[in-house]
Coordinates of C-alpha atoms and ligand atoms in Angstrom, one line a residue:
X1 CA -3.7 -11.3 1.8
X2 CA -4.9 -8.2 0.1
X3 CA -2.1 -6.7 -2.7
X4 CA -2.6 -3.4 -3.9
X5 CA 0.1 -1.7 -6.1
X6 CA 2.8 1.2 -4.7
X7 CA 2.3 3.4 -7.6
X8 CA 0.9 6.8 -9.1
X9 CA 1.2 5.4 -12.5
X10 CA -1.8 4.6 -14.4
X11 CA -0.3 2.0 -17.2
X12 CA 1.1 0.0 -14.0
X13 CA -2.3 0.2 -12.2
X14 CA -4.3 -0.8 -15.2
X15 CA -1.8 -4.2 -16.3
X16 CA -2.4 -5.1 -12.5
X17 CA -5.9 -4.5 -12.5
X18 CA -6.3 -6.7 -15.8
X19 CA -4.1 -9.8 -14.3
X20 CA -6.9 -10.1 -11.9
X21 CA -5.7 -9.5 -8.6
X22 CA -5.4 -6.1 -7.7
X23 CA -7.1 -4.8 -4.3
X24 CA -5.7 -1.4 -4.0
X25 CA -3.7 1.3 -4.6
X26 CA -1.0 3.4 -2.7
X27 CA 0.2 6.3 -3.4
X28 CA 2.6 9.4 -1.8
X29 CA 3.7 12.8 -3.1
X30 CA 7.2 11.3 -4.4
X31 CA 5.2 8.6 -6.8
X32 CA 2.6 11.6 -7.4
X33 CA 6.0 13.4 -8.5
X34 CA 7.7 10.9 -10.4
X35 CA 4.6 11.0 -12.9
X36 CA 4.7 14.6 -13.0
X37 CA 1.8 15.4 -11.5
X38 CA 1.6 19.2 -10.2
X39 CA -0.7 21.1 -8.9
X40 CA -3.8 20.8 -6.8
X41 CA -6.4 20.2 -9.5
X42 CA -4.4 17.9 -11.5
X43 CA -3.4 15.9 -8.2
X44 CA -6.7 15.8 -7.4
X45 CA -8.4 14.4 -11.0
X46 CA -5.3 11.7 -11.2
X47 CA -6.4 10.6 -8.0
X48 CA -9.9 10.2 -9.3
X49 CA -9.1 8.9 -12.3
X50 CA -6.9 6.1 -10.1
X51 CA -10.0 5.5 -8.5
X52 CA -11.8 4.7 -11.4
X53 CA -9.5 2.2 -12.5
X54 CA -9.8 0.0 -9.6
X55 CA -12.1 -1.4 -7.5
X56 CA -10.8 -1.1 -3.8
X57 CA -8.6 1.3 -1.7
X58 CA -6.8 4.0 -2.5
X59 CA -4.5 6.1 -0.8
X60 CA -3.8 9.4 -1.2
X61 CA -1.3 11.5 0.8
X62 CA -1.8 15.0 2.9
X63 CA 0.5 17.0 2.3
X64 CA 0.0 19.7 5.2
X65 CA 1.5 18.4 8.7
X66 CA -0.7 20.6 10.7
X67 CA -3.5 19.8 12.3
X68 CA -6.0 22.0 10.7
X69 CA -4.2 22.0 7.2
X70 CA -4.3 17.9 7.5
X71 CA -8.2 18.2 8.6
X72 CA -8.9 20.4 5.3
X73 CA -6.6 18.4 3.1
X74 CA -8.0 15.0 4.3
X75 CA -11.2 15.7 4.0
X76 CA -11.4 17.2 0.5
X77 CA -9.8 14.0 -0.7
X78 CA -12.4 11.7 1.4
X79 CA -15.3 14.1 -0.6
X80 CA -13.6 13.0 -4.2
X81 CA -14.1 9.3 -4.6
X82 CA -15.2 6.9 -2.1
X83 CA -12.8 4.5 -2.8
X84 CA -10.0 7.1 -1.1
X85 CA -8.1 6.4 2.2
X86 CA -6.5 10.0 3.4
X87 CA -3.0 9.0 3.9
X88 CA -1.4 11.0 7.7
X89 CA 2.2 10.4 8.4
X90 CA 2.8 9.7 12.1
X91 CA 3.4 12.6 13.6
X92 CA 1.8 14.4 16.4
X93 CA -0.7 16.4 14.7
X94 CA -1.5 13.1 12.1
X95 CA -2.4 11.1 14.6
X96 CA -4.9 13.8 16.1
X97 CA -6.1 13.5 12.6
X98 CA -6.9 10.0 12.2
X99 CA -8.7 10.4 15.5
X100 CA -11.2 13.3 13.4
X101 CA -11.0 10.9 10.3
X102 CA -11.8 7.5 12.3
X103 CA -14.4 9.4 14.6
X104 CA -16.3 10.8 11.3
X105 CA -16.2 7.5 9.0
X106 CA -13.2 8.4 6.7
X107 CA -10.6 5.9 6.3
X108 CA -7.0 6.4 7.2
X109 CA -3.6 5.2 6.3
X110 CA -1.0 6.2 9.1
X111 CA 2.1 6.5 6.8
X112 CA 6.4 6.4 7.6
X113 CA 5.7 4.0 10.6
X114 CA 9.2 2.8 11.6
X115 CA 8.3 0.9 15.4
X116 CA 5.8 -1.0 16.9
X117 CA 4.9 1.8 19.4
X118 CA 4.2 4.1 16.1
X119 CA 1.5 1.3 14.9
X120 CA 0.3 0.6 18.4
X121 CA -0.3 4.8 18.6
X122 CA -2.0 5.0 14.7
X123 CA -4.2 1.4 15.9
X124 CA -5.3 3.3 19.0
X125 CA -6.7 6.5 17.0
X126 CA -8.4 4.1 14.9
X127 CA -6.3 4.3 11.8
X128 CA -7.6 1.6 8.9
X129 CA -4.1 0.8 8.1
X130 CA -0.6 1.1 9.3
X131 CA 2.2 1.4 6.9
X132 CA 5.5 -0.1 8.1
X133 CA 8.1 0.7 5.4
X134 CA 10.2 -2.7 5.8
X135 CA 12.6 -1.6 2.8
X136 CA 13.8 1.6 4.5
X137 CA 14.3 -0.4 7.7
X138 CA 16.4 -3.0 5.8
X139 CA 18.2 0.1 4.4
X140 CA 20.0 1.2 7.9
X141 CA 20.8 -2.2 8.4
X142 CA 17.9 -2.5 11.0
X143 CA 15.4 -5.4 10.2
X144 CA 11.8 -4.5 8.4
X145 CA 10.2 -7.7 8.5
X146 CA 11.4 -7.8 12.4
X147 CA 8.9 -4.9 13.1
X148 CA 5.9 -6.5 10.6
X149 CA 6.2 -9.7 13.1
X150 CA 6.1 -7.0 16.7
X151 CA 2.8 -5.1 15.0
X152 CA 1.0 -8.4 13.7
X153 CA 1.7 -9.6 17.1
X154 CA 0.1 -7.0 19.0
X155 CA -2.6 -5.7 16.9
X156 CA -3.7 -10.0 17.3
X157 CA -3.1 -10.2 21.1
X158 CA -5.7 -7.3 20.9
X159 CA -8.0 -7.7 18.0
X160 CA -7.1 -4.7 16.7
X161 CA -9.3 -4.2 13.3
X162 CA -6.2 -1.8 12.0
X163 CA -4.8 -3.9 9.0
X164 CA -0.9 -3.7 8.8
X165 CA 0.1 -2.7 5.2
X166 CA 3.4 -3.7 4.5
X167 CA 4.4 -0.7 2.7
X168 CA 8.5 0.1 0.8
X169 CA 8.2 -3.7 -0.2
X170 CA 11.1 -4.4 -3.0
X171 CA 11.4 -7.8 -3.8
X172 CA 9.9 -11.4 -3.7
X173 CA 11.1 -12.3 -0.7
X174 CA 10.3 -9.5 1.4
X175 CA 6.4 -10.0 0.1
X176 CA 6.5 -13.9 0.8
X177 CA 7.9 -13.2 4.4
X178 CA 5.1 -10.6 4.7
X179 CA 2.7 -13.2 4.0
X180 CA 4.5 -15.7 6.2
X181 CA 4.0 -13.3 9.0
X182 CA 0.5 -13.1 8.3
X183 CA 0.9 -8.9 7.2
X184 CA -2.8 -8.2 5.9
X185 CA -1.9 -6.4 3.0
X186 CA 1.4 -5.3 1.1
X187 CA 1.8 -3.1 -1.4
X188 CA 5.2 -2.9 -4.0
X189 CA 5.7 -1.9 -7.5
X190 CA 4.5 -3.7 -10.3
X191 CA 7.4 -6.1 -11.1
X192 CA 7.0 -7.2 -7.7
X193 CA 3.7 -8.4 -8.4
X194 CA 4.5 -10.0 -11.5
X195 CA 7.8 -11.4 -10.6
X196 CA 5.2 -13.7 -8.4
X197 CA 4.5 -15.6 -12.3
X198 CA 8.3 -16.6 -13.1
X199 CA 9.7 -20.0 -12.2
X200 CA 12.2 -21.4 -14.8
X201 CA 10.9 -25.1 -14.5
X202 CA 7.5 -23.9 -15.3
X203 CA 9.1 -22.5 -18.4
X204 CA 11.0 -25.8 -19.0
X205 CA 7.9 -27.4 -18.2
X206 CA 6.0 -25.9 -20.6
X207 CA 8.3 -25.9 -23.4
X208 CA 8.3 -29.7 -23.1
X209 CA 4.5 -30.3 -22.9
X210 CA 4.1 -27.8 -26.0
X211 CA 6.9 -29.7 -28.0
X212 CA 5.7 -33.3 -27.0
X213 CA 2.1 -32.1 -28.3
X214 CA 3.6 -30.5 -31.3
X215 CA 5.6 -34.1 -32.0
X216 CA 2.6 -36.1 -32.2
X217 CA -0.4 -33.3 -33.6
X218 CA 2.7 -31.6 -35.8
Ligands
G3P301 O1 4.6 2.7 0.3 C1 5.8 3.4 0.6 C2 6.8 3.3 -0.5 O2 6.4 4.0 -1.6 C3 8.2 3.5 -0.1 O3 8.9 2.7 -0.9 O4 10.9 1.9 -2.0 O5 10.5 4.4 -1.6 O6 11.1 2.9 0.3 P1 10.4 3.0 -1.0

């Protein structure tokens, strides 16, 4: 299972890169704003500079939700690093898109996917990934890791190569049922990630060796 970070902050994205297990990044214009970021040219060179901090994916959000506008967009960030994946919410004209992106080389992430029949669409226009936002789901009282279970399901029963990217992951649990489910990839904040080291009887555990060793080497 592939973990990449949910995240437009580059302090985040370099403490997961130096624990050693970072595959990606994801990003999407309310992360972008959180840092602050405004403006084309200063989107564009944090992008790059997120791509230079890690060595695998990175996703980077259109903003247009035409067809043409998502075309330009798309393809301007494909040109800046080859690590980017142009990010296309699932609408009509986005999934036209990922049709022009998939049929030209340019990977895609088909973004705010909320039902199976969304990720079976985005798989059939060859999107890379499919984001199912399980969080949100779990929001409205519907059930997120329900639909990660429907899309592994299908995109197996056909050998789709689009990997599911379990996206709006907030806790442990949801990312250990993702990997339960087989989900290829999942992507949450950094304390997520982290929260993965903590178990209190490895604390006790190591408090005792280290004071049983202290005893007898003072
Ligand atoms: O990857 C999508 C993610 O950023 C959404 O997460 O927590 O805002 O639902 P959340």
């Amino acid at each position: 299972m592939k973990f990449f970070i949910d995240t437009a902050n580059l302090k985040d994205i370099q403490e997961a890169v130096e624990l050693g297990v970072l595959d990606g990044v994801t990003t999407n214009p309310s992360l972008m704003a959180k840092e602050g970021i405004k403006g084309t040219d200063a989107v564009m060179a944090h992008y790059k500079q997120i791509c230079e901090l890690v060595d695998g994916d990175v996703s980077a959000e259109v903003i247009a939700t035409d067809y043409e506008g998502i075309i330009r967009e798309g393809e301007a960030l494909a040109e800046l690093h080859p690590n980017i994946v142009v990010k296309v919410p699932m609408i009509r004209d986005g999934v036209k898109a990922i049709r022009y992106f998939t049929d030209k080389g340019i990977k895609t992430n088909c973004t705010l996917i909320f039902s199976a029949g969304q990720a079976l669409l985005a798989a059939k226009a060859g999107a890379t990934y499919v984001s199912p936002f399980v969080g949100r789901l779990d929001d409205i009282g519907a059930d997120g890791m329900q639909l990660i279970q429907q899309i592994v399901d299908i995109f197996s029963n056909y050998g789709y190569p689009t990997q599911v990217l379990a996206a709006s992951v907030r806790h442990i649990p949801h990312l250990i049922q993702c990997a339960e489910l087989g989900a290829d990839v999942v992507t949450c904040p950094l304390n997520v990630i982290t929260g993965l080291l903590n178990h209190p009887l490895t604390d006790k555990g190591l408090a005792t060796f280290l004071a049983d060793h202290k005893k007898v080497n003072g």
